[in-house]
PDB file of C-alpha atoms and ligand atoms in Angstrom:
ATOM      1  CA  MET L   1       0.069   0.117   0.175  1.00  0.00           C
ATOM      2  CA  ALA L   2       1.383   3.464  -1.137  1.00  0.00           C
ATOM      3  CA  ARG L   3       1.492   5.931   1.569  1.00  0.00           C
ATOM      4  CA  GLU L   4      -0.527   9.052   1.833  1.00  0.00           C
ATOM      5  CA  VAL L   5       1.381  12.066   2.707  1.00  0.00           C
ATOM      6  CA  TYR L   6       0.480  15.526   3.845  1.00  0.00           C
ATOM      7  CA  VAL L   7       1.404  18.564   1.664  1.00  0.00           C
ATOM      8  CA  ASN L   8       0.371  22.153   2.423  1.00  0.00           C
ATOM      9  CA  GLY L   9      -3.329  21.264   3.356  1.00  0.00           C
ATOM     10  CA  ALA L  10      -3.964  17.774   1.380  1.00  0.00           C
ATOM     11  CA  PHE L  11      -3.550  14.411   1.764  1.00  0.00           C
ATOM     12  CA  VAL L  12      -2.029  12.909  -1.194  1.00  0.00           C
ATOM     13  CA  ASP L  13      -0.614   9.968  -2.410  1.00  0.00           C
ATOM     14  CA  GLU L  14       3.061   9.970  -2.152  1.00  0.00           C
ATOM     15  CA  ALA L  15       4.041   9.430  -5.680  1.00  0.00           C
ATOM     16  CA  SER L  16       2.000  12.443  -6.932  1.00  0.00           C
ATOM     17  CA  ALA L  17       3.146  14.892  -3.607  1.00  0.00           C
ATOM     18  CA  SER L  18       5.248  17.479  -4.707  1.00  0.00           C
ATOM     19  CA  VAL L  19       6.735  21.115  -3.304  1.00  0.00           C
ATOM     20  CA  SER L  20       8.029  23.838  -5.345  1.00  0.00           C
ATOM     21  CA  VAL L  21      11.520  23.809  -6.323  1.00  0.00           C
ATOM     22  CA  PHE L  22      12.139  27.604  -4.925  1.00  0.00           C
ATOM     23  CA  ASP L  23      11.246  25.932  -1.577  1.00  0.00           C
ATOM     24  CA  ARG L  24      13.756  27.439   0.884  1.00  0.00           C
ATOM     25  CA  GLY L  25      13.786  24.394   2.822  1.00  0.00           C
ATOM     26  CA  PHE L  26      15.235  22.869  -0.183  1.00  0.00           C
ATOM     27  CA  LEU L  27      17.547  25.534  -1.199  1.00  0.00           C
ATOM     28  CA  PHE L  28      18.930  27.139   2.093  1.00  0.00           C
ATOM     29  CA  ALA L  29      17.578  24.599   4.822  1.00  0.00           C
ATOM     30  CA  ASP L  30      15.347  27.112   5.934  1.00  0.00           C
ATOM     31  CA  ALA L  31      13.031  24.737   7.446  1.00  0.00           C
ATOM     32  CA  VAL L  32      12.411  22.919  10.953  1.00  0.00           C
ATOM     33  CA  TYR L  33      11.252  19.711  11.582  1.00  0.00           C
ATOM     34  CA  GLU L  34       9.902  17.168  14.501  1.00  0.00           C
ATOM     35  CA  VAL L  35      10.027  13.118  14.684  1.00  0.00           C
ATOM     36  CA  THR L  36       7.413  12.189  16.566  1.00  0.00           C
ATOM     37  CA  ALA L  37       7.238   8.021  17.852  1.00  0.00           C
ATOM     38  CA  VAL L  38       3.782   6.392  17.454  1.00  0.00           C
ATOM     39  CA  ILE L  39       3.654   2.710  19.582  1.00  0.00           C
ATOM     40  CA  ASP L  40       0.573   1.172  20.303  1.00  0.00           C
ATOM     41  CA  GLY L  41      -0.860   3.381  17.855  1.00  0.00           C
ATOM     42  CA  GLY L  42      -0.608   6.710  20.356  1.00  0.00           C
ATOM     43  CA  PHE L  43       1.884   9.621  19.785  1.00  0.00           C
ATOM     44  CA  VAL L  44       4.527   9.767  22.237  1.00  0.00           C
ATOM     45  CA  ASP L  45       5.558  13.204  23.803  1.00  0.00           C
ATOM     46  CA  PHE L  46       3.068  14.845  21.418  1.00  0.00           C
ATOM     47  CA  ALA L  47       2.650  18.111  23.544  1.00  0.00           C
ATOM     48  CA  ALA L  48       6.587  18.551  24.321  1.00  0.00           C
ATOM     49  CA  HIS L  49       7.652  18.016  20.510  1.00  0.00           C
ATOM     50  CA  GLN L  50       4.685  20.894  19.535  1.00  0.00           C
ATOM     51  CA  THR L  51       6.208  23.065  22.384  1.00  0.00           C
ATOM     52  CA  ARG L  52       9.748  22.652  20.876  1.00  0.00           C
ATOM     53  CA  LEU L  53       8.370  23.547  17.494  1.00  0.00           C
ATOM     54  CA  GLN L  54       7.115  26.668  18.205  1.00  0.00           C
ATOM     55  CA  ARG L  55      10.301  27.438  19.932  1.00  0.00           C
ATOM     56  CA  SER L  56      12.400  26.610  16.674  1.00  0.00           C
ATOM     57  CA  LEU L  57       9.778  28.377  14.523  1.00  0.00           C
ATOM     58  CA  ALA L  58       9.913  31.510  16.842  1.00  0.00           C
ATOM     59  CA  GLU L  59      13.834  31.225  16.419  1.00  0.00           C
ATOM     60  CA  LEU L  60      14.101  31.315  12.559  1.00  0.00           C
ATOM     61  CA  ALA L  61      10.766  33.887  12.270  1.00  0.00           C
ATOM     62  CA  ILE L  62       8.529  31.422  10.347  1.00  0.00           C
ATOM     63  CA  ASP L  63       5.271  32.345  10.884  1.00  0.00           C
ATOM     64  CA  TYR L  64       3.150  29.087  11.535  1.00  0.00           C
ATOM     65  CA  ASP L  65       0.827  28.384  14.303  1.00  0.00           C
ATOM     66  CA  PRO L  66       0.874  24.925  15.138  1.00  0.00           C
ATOM     67  CA  ILE L  67      -2.109  24.743  17.429  1.00  0.00           C
ATOM     68  CA  ALA L  68      -4.424  27.049  15.147  1.00  0.00           C
ATOM     69  CA  SER L  69      -3.178  24.971  12.209  1.00  0.00           C
ATOM     70  CA  GLY L  70      -4.760  21.844  13.819  1.00  0.00           C
ATOM     71  CA  LEU L  71      -1.190  19.904  13.930  1.00  0.00           C
ATOM     72  CA  LEU L  72      -2.322  17.620  16.280  1.00  0.00           C
ATOM     73  CA  ASP L  73      -5.592  16.209  14.070  1.00  0.00           C
ATOM     74  CA  ILE L  74      -3.413  16.555  10.994  1.00  0.00           C
ATOM     75  CA  HIS L  75      -0.964  13.976  12.766  1.00  0.00           C
ATOM     76  CA  ARG L  76      -4.015  12.001  13.557  1.00  0.00           C
ATOM     77  CA  GLU L  77      -5.316  12.042  10.232  1.00  0.00           C
ATOM     78  CA  LEU L  78      -2.129  10.827   8.549  1.00  0.00           C
ATOM     79  CA  ARG L  79      -2.044   7.905  11.186  1.00  0.00           C
ATOM     80  CA  GLU L  80      -5.495   6.775  10.333  1.00  0.00           C
ATOM     81  CA  ARG L  81      -4.728   6.995   6.654  1.00  0.00           C
ATOM     82  CA  ASN L  82      -1.690   4.714   6.930  1.00  0.00           C
ATOM     83  CA  GLN L  83      -2.567   2.612   9.510  1.00  0.00           C
ATOM     84  CA  LEU L  84       0.464   3.365  11.481  1.00  0.00           C
ATOM     85  CA  HIS L  85       0.705   1.380  14.678  1.00  0.00           C
ATOM     86  CA  GLU L  86       4.232   1.555  15.582  1.00  0.00           C
ATOM     87  CA  GLY L  87       6.715   4.147  13.541  1.00  0.00           C
ATOM     88  CA  LEU L  88       7.097   7.764  13.435  1.00  0.00           C
ATOM     89  CA  ILE L  89       5.674  10.946  11.890  1.00  0.00           C
ATOM     90  CA  TYR L  90       7.953  13.244  10.143  1.00  0.00           C
ATOM     91  CA  LEU L  91       6.887  16.922  10.242  1.00  0.00           C
ATOM     92  CA  GLN L  92       8.747  19.531   8.420  1.00  0.00           C
ATOM     93  CA  ILE L  93       7.797  23.098   8.000  1.00  0.00           C
ATOM     94  CA  SER L  94       9.777  25.507   5.817  1.00  0.00           C
ATOM     95  CA  ARG L  95       9.708  29.451   5.381  1.00  0.00           C
ATOM     96  CA  GLY L  96       7.843  28.830   2.114  1.00  0.00           C
ATOM     97  CA  ALA L  97       9.013  29.218  -1.680  1.00  0.00           C
ATOM     98  CA  ALA L  98      10.513  32.158  -2.872  1.00  0.00           C
ATOM     99  CA  ASP L  99      12.538  33.414  -5.737  1.00  0.00           C
ATOM    100  CA  ARG L 100      16.232  32.230  -4.578  1.00  0.00           C
ATOM    101  CA  SER L 101      17.677  35.257  -2.337  1.00  0.00           C
ATOM    102  CA  PHE L 102      20.139  35.234   0.474  1.00  0.00           C
ATOM    103  CA  ILE L 103      17.745  37.667   2.147  1.00  0.00           C
ATOM    104  CA  LYS L 104      14.801  36.021   3.768  1.00  0.00           C
ATOM    105  CA  PRO L 105      11.701  36.878   2.291  1.00  0.00           C
ATOM    106  CA  THR L 106       8.822  38.179   4.410  1.00  0.00           C
ATOM    107  CA  ALA L 107       4.829  37.389   3.948  1.00  0.00           C
ATOM    108  CA  ILE L 108       5.424  33.999   2.265  1.00  0.00           C
ATOM    109  CA  ALA L 109       3.361  31.128   3.371  1.00  0.00           C
ATOM    110  CA  PRO L 110       5.256  28.214   5.228  1.00  0.00           C
ATOM    111  CA  SER L 111       5.493  24.833   3.140  1.00  0.00           C
ATOM    112  CA  VAL L 112       4.064  21.992   5.633  1.00  0.00           C
ATOM    113  CA  VAL L 113       4.856  18.410   4.903  1.00  0.00           C
ATOM    114  CA  LEU L 114       4.319  15.178   7.062  1.00  0.00           C
ATOM    115  CA  PHE L 115       4.760  11.788   6.371  1.00  0.00           C
ATOM    116  CA  THR L 116       4.807   8.410   8.194  1.00  0.00           C
ATOM    117  CA  GLN L 117       7.313   5.507   8.292  1.00  0.00           C
ATOM    118  CA  GLN L 118       6.639   2.337  10.028  1.00  0.00           C
ATOM    119  CA  ALA L 119       9.625   0.744  12.207  1.00  0.00           C
ATOM    120  CA  ALA L 120       9.847  -1.580  15.005  1.00  0.00           C
ATOM    121  CA  LEU L 121      11.071   0.894  17.599  1.00  0.00           C
ATOM    122  CA  VAL L 122      10.140  -0.826  20.910  1.00  0.00           C
ATOM    123  CA  ASP L 123      11.789  -4.066  19.786  1.00  0.00           C
ATOM    124  CA  ALA L 124      14.488  -2.748  18.041  1.00  0.00           C
ATOM    125  CA  PRO L 125      17.641  -5.295  18.109  1.00  0.00           C
ATOM    126  CA  ASP L 126      20.266  -2.681  18.871  1.00  0.00           C
ATOM    127  CA  ALA L 127      18.404  -2.344  22.300  1.00  0.00           C
ATOM    128  CA  GLN L 128      19.501  -5.899  22.949  1.00  0.00           C
ATOM    129  CA  ARG L 129      22.714  -6.035  21.956  1.00  0.00           C
ATOM    130  CA  GLY L 130      23.823  -1.998  22.350  1.00  0.00           C
ATOM    131  CA  ILE L 131      25.162   0.219  19.537  1.00  0.00           C
ATOM    132  CA  ARG L 132      28.999   1.222  19.250  1.00  0.00           C
ATOM    133  CA  VAL L 133      29.974   4.488  18.453  1.00  0.00           C
ATOM    134  CA  ILE L 134      33.033   6.275  17.076  1.00  0.00           C
ATOM    135  CA  THR L 135      33.995   9.814  18.032  1.00  0.00           C
ATOM    136  CA  CYS L 136      34.342  12.944  15.437  1.00  0.00           C
ATOM    137  CA  PRO L 137      34.904  16.737  15.755  1.00  0.00           C
ATOM    138  CA  ASP L 138      31.389  18.477  16.338  1.00  0.00           C
ATOM    139  CA  LEU L 139      31.508  20.793  12.797  1.00  0.00           C
ATOM    140  CA  ARG L 140      28.042  21.778  12.953  1.00  0.00           C
ATOM    141  CA  TRP L 141      26.664  25.385  13.531  1.00  0.00           C
ATOM    142  CA  HIS L 142      26.222  26.616  17.021  1.00  0.00           C
ATOM    143  CA  ARG L 143      22.381  26.762  17.145  1.00  0.00           C
ATOM    144  CA  ARG L 144      22.192  23.145  17.716  1.00  0.00           C
ATOM    145  CA  ASP L 145      19.193  24.001  19.873  1.00  0.00           C
ATOM    146  CA  ILE L 146      16.950  24.798  16.617  1.00  0.00           C
ATOM    147  CA  LYS L 147      15.628  21.750  15.247  1.00  0.00           C
ATOM    148  CA  THR L 148      16.368  22.769  11.437  1.00  0.00           C
ATOM    149  CA  THR L 149      16.856  20.449   8.325  1.00  0.00           C
ATOM    150  CA  GLN L 150      20.637  21.060   7.979  1.00  0.00           C
ATOM    151  CA  LEU L 151      21.617  17.681   8.872  1.00  0.00           C
ATOM    152  CA  LEU L 152      24.394  17.166   6.154  1.00  0.00           C
ATOM    153  CA  TYR L 153      27.225  17.051   8.659  1.00  0.00           C
ATOM    154  CA  SER L 154      25.273  14.495  10.901  1.00  0.00           C
ATOM    155  CA  SER L 155      24.478  12.408   7.764  1.00  0.00           C
ATOM    156  CA  LEU L 156      27.916  12.188   6.714  1.00  0.00           C
ATOM    157  CA  MET L 157      29.234  11.434  10.013  1.00  0.00           C
ATOM    158  CA  LYS L 158      26.749   8.763  10.254  1.00  0.00           C
ATOM    159  CA  SER L 159      27.491   7.036   7.185  1.00  0.00           C
ATOM    160  CA  GLN L 160      31.419   7.459   8.060  1.00  0.00           C
ATOM    161  CA  ALA L 161      30.561   5.131  11.202  1.00  0.00           C
ATOM    162  CA  ILE L 162      28.654   2.841   9.288  1.00  0.00           C
ATOM    163  CA  ASP L 163      31.271   2.576   6.673  1.00  0.00           C
ATOM    164  CA  ALA L 164      33.678   2.182   9.502  1.00  0.00           C
ATOM    165  CA  GLY L 165      31.395  -1.085  10.525  1.00  0.00           C
ATOM    166  CA  VAL L 166      30.037   0.745  13.650  1.00  0.00           C
ATOM    167  CA  ASP L 167      26.721   2.094  14.225  1.00  0.00           C
ATOM    168  CA  ASP L 168      26.995   5.845  14.948  1.00  0.00           C
ATOM    169  CA  VAL L 169      29.298   8.704  15.765  1.00  0.00           C
ATOM    170  CA  TRP L 170      29.451  10.828  19.154  1.00  0.00           C
ATOM    171  CA  MET L 171      30.504  14.383  18.209  1.00  0.00           C
ATOM    172  CA  LEU L 172      33.329  16.204  20.129  1.00  0.00           C
ATOM    173  CA  GLU L 173      33.866  20.211  20.930  1.00  0.00           C
ATOM    174  CA  GLY L 174      37.644  20.097  21.913  1.00  0.00           C
ATOM    175  CA  ASP L 175      37.599  17.085  24.582  1.00  0.00           C
ATOM    176  CA  THR L 176      34.003  17.200  25.450  1.00  0.00           C
ATOM    177  CA  VAL L 177      31.016  14.843  24.327  1.00  0.00           C
ATOM    178  CA  THR L 178      28.229  17.016  22.835  1.00  0.00           C
ATOM    179  CA  GLU L 179      25.898  14.670  21.444  1.00  0.00           C
ATOM    180  CA  GLY L 180      25.293  11.830  18.832  1.00  0.00           C
ATOM    181  CA  SER L 181      24.460  12.131  14.984  1.00  0.00           C
ATOM    182  CA  SER L 182      20.376  12.387  15.863  1.00  0.00           C
ATOM    183  CA  SER L 183      20.528  11.759  19.738  1.00  0.00           C
ATOM    184  CA  ASN L 184      21.713  13.145  23.125  1.00  0.00           C
ATOM    185  CA  ALA L 185      24.734  11.639  24.688  1.00  0.00           C
ATOM    186  CA  HIS L 186      24.533  10.296  28.451  1.00  0.00           C
ATOM    187  CA  ILE L 187      26.823   8.145  30.671  1.00  0.00           C
ATOM    188  CA  ILE L 188      26.222   6.562  34.254  1.00  0.00           C
ATOM    189  CA  THR L 189      29.271   6.597  36.542  1.00  0.00           C
ATOM    190  CA  HIS L 190      30.707   3.870  38.618  1.00  0.00           C
ATOM    191  CA  ASP L 191      28.781   5.300  41.507  1.00  0.00           C
ATOM    192  CA  GLY L 192      25.506   5.232  39.600  1.00  0.00           C
ATOM    193  CA  VAL L 193      24.981   9.147  38.646  1.00  0.00           C
ATOM    194  CA  LEU L 194      23.483   9.692  35.281  1.00  0.00           C
ATOM    195  CA  VAL L 195      25.878  12.353  33.791  1.00  0.00           C
ATOM    196  CA  THR L 196      24.347  14.469  30.661  1.00  0.00           C
ATOM    197  CA  ARG L 197      25.291  17.749  28.981  1.00  0.00           C
ATOM    198  CA  PRO L 198      23.329  20.687  30.205  1.00  0.00           C
ATOM    199  CA  LEU L 199      21.249  22.443  27.959  1.00  0.00           C
ATOM    200  CA  SER L 200      22.526  25.250  25.876  1.00  0.00           C
ATOM    201  CA  THR L 201      22.932  26.027  22.073  1.00  0.00           C
ATOM    202  CA  ASP L 202      25.652  23.155  21.584  1.00  0.00           C
ATOM    203  CA  ILE L 203      23.025  20.398  21.847  1.00  0.00           C
ATOM    204  CA  LEU L 204      19.461  19.972  20.663  1.00  0.00           C
ATOM    205  CA  HIS L 205      16.980  20.212  23.683  1.00  0.00           C
ATOM    206  CA  GLY L 206      16.061  16.258  23.405  1.00  0.00           C
ATOM    207  CA  ILE L 207      12.095  15.694  24.093  1.00  0.00           C
ATOM    208  CA  THR L 208      13.516  11.994  25.041  1.00  0.00           C
ATOM    209  CA  ARG L 209      16.249  13.257  27.387  1.00  0.00           C
ATOM    210  CA  ALA L 210      13.960  15.797  29.157  1.00  0.00           C
ATOM    211  CA  ALA L 211      11.528  12.669  29.691  1.00  0.00           C
ATOM    212  CA  VAL L 212      14.158  10.284  31.015  1.00  0.00           C
ATOM    213  CA  LEU L 213      15.634  13.023  33.356  1.00  0.00           C
ATOM    214  CA  ASN L 214      12.396  13.384  34.753  1.00  0.00           C
ATOM    215  CA  TYR L 215      11.540   9.702  35.157  1.00  0.00           C
ATOM    216  CA  ALA L 216      15.162   8.936  36.857  1.00  0.00           C
ATOM    217  CA  ARG L 217      14.551  12.081  39.137  1.00  0.00           C
ATOM    218  CA  GLU L 218      11.141  10.593  40.127  1.00  0.00           C
ATOM    219  CA  GLN L 219      12.675   6.875  40.882  1.00  0.00           C
ATOM    220  CA  GLY L 220      15.437   8.768  43.260  1.00  0.00           C
ATOM    221  CA  LEU L 221      18.240   8.078  40.757  1.00  0.00           C
ATOM    222  CA  ARG L 222      20.885  10.896  40.757  1.00  0.00           C
ATOM    223  CA  VAL L 223      21.236  12.915  37.842  1.00  0.00           C
ATOM    224  CA  GLU L 224      23.793  15.772  37.153  1.00  0.00           C
ATOM    225  CA  GLU L 225      23.745  17.903  34.268  1.00  0.00           C
ATOM    226  CA  ARG L 226      27.060  18.864  33.566  1.00  0.00           C
ATOM    227  CA  VAL L 227      29.524  18.449  30.537  1.00  0.00           C
ATOM    228  CA  PHE L 228      31.632  15.444  30.514  1.00  0.00           C
ATOM    229  CA  THR L 229      34.732  14.547  28.427  1.00  0.00           C
ATOM    230  CA  LEU L 230      35.347  11.760  26.391  1.00  0.00           C
ATOM    231  CA  ALA L 231      37.757  10.346  28.923  1.00  0.00           C
ATOM    232  CA  GLN L 232      35.055  10.389  31.268  1.00  0.00           C
ATOM    233  CA  ALA L 233      32.594   8.695  29.119  1.00  0.00           C
ATOM    234  CA  LYS L 234      35.368   5.970  27.968  1.00  0.00           C
ATOM    235  CA  ALA L 235      35.764   5.393  31.879  1.00  0.00           C
ATOM    236  CA  ALA L 236      31.988   5.341  32.775  1.00  0.00           C
ATOM    237  CA  LYS L 237      30.115   2.190  34.017  1.00  0.00           C
ATOM    238  CA  GLU L 238      27.549   2.749  31.176  1.00  0.00           C
ATOM    239  CA  ALA L 239      26.699   4.739  28.126  1.00  0.00           C
ATOM    240  CA  PHE L 240      23.453   5.719  26.449  1.00  0.00           C
ATOM    241  CA  ILE L 241      21.597   7.681  23.790  1.00  0.00           C
ATOM    242  CA  THR L 242      18.121   9.118  23.911  1.00  0.00           C
ATOM    243  CA  SER L 243      16.046  10.361  20.979  1.00  0.00           C
ATOM    244  CA  ALA L 244      12.196  10.027  19.873  1.00  0.00           C
ATOM    245  CA  THR L 245      12.924   6.865  17.605  1.00  0.00           C
ATOM    246  CA  ALA L 246      15.813   5.221  19.659  1.00  0.00           C
ATOM    247  CA  PHE L 247      14.004   5.755  23.076  1.00  0.00           C
ATOM    248  CA  VAL L 248      16.979   4.745  25.437  1.00  0.00           C
ATOM    249  CA  MET L 249      19.590   2.811  23.446  1.00  0.00           C
ATOM    250  CA  PRO L 250      22.888   1.227  25.291  1.00  0.00           C
ATOM    251  CA  VAL L 251      26.310   2.347  23.728  1.00  0.00           C
ATOM    252  CA  VAL L 252      28.716  -0.379  24.683  1.00  0.00           C
ATOM    253  CA  GLU L 253      31.702   0.723  22.874  1.00  0.00           C
ATOM    254  CA  ILE L 254      33.748   4.159  22.083  1.00  0.00           C
ATOM    255  CA  ASP L 255      36.218   4.283  19.687  1.00  0.00           C
ATOM    256  CA  GLY L 256      36.813   0.780  19.791  1.00  0.00           C
ATOM    257  CA  GLU L 257      37.293   0.633  23.727  1.00  0.00           C
ATOM    258  CA  PRO L 258      34.222  -1.191  25.803  1.00  0.00           C
ATOM    259  CA  VAL L 259      32.405   0.932  28.042  1.00  0.00           C
ATOM    260  CA  GLY L 260      32.222  -0.974  31.583  1.00  0.00           C
ATOM    261  CA  ASP L 261      32.254  -4.508  30.585  1.00  0.00           C
ATOM    262  CA  GLY L 262      31.103  -3.948  27.116  1.00  0.00           C
ATOM    263  CA  GLN L 263      28.076  -5.107  27.406  1.00  0.00           C
ATOM    264  CA  VAL L 264      24.474  -3.652  28.054  1.00  0.00           C
ATOM    265  CA  GLY L 265      24.314  -2.467  31.611  1.00  0.00           C
ATOM    266  CA  GLN L 266      21.221  -2.755  34.036  1.00  0.00           C
ATOM    267  CA  GLY L 267      21.293   0.941  34.234  1.00  0.00           C
ATOM    268  CA  ALA L 268      20.502   1.704  30.488  1.00  0.00           C
ATOM    269  CA  LYS L 269      18.334  -1.319  30.283  1.00  0.00           C
ATOM    270  CA  ARG L 270      16.236  -0.074  33.538  1.00  0.00           C
ATOM    271  CA  MET L 271      15.992   3.472  31.838  1.00  0.00           C
ATOM    272  CA  ARG L 272      14.782   2.005  28.603  1.00  0.00           C
ATOM    273  CA  GLU L 273      12.079  -0.016  30.445  1.00  0.00           C
ATOM    274  CA  LEU L 274      11.110   2.964  32.537  1.00  0.00           C
ATOM    275  CA  TYR L 275      10.789   5.199  29.657  1.00  0.00           C
ATOM    276  CA  LEU L 276       8.311   2.889  27.787  1.00  0.00           C
ATOM    277  CA  ALA L 277       6.276   2.170  30.566  1.00  0.00           C
ATOM    278  CA  GLU L 278       5.832   5.763  31.457  1.00  0.00           C
ATOM    279  CA  SER L 279       5.416   6.657  27.852  1.00  0.00           C
ATOM    280  CA  ARG L 280       2.770   4.142  27.231  1.00  0.00           C
ATOM    281  CA  GLN L 281       0.851   5.670  30.268  1.00  0.00           C
ATOM    282  CA  ARG L 282       0.910   8.887  28.720  1.00  0.00           C
ATOM    283  CA  LEU L 283       0.349   8.333  24.814  1.00  0.00           C
ATOM    284  CA  GLN L 284      -1.435  10.755  22.831  1.00  0.00           C
ATOM    285  CA  SER L 285      -4.667   9.093  21.190  1.00  0.00           C
TER     286      SER L 285
HETATM  287  N1  PDD Q   1      16.649  13.460  15.997  1.00  0.00           N
HETATM  288  N2  PDD Q   1      20.315  15.462  19.232  1.00  0.00           N
HETATM  289  C1  PDD Q   1      19.829  15.504  17.726  1.00  0.00           C
HETATM  290  C2  PDD Q   1      21.047  16.331  16.710  1.00  0.00           C
HETATM  291  C3  PDD Q   1      18.991  14.678  17.253  1.00  0.00           C
HETATM  292  O1  PDD Q   1      18.691  14.953  15.580  1.00  0.00           O
HETATM  293  C4  PDD Q   1      17.840  14.415  17.879  1.00  0.00           C
HETATM  294  C5  PDD Q   1      16.644  13.815  17.438  1.00  0.00           C
HETATM  295  C6  PDD Q   1      18.086  14.302  19.348  1.00  0.00           C
HETATM  296  C7  PDD Q   1      16.849  13.989  20.253  1.00  0.00           C
HETATM  297  O2  PDD Q   1      15.994  14.714  20.417  1.00  0.00           O
HETATM  298  P1  PDD Q   1      14.378  13.752  20.490  1.00  0.00           P
HETATM  299  O3  PDD Q   1      14.614  13.074  21.644  1.00  0.00           O
HETATM  300  O4  PDD Q   1      13.589  14.959  20.626  1.00  0.00           O
HETATM  301  O5  PDD Q   1      14.152  13.150  19.559  1.00  0.00           O
HETATM  302  C8  PDD Q   1      19.221  15.002  19.916  1.00  0.00           C
HETATM  303  C9  PDD Q   1      15.564  12.936  15.353  1.00  0.00           C
HETATM  304  C10 PDD Q   1      15.089  11.537  16.026  1.00  0.00           C
HETATM  305  C11 PDD Q   1      15.784  12.890  13.612  1.00  0.00           C
HETATM  306  O6  PDD Q   1      16.599  13.758  13.389  1.00  0.00           O
HETATM  307  O7  PDD Q   1      15.369  11.855  13.261  1.00  0.00           O
END
């Protein structure tokens, strides 16, 4: 069954969907996006994704109101049309289409695109075996807190990791870890403290990160939001990443060296279970 996608107010067959060649998302990556997981047919952390979307739009002064536009209903309709039970909904809003110019145009209508992707997120095999990462310098721009579509560097680095026979990269600013190619990075120290980089313009303010930190604190776990180095990550008891589609994913190797005993640890395993259990209780229908 071919997918139906949403483009600027209409649900259309994916083969006949189109956006303008002058779209500024296409020409300048002048666009923001969100990825929302669907499990058991419900949306995970929908409200938080919408709030971050509003912030990204405001930072770029793109004129689109997700609530007035009925974004939740658009998500629902797309989910129903594609019978999506588990996977994700990708949403992209660009400034719109205008003749190519480095001066951003005003008063153009934003382009809004949504599509679904089916995926087995809950029973992902990587969660059982853990992922292996290599490191690379973080050469992205310095407004990583805005969820823009300029993902070329991340895509190239992730591809480099796959070519090197591992799963992903962790990016470094000097000797400190910023984040993964499309995830936030965390470690658990030998005395059981969950350490994660504090929010700033250096990293995306991950929705999964925020949820996991909340649930961990509610369980009485110690959480420290501070910068950590590559050496500290390598010396940690455990490491893991978070993202809307990976949830909590253990990292068992960094630059060819095992993290802890090189196996999926109890801490990350527990955090994944906790995140899934809590998320299931809060699904947006
Ligand atoms: N990426 N950091 C970066 C650079 C990301 O691209 C992502 C998510 C995250 C995690 O954020 P969240 O928990 O809100 O998904 C952190 C999405 C999943 C993607 O690009 O597909």
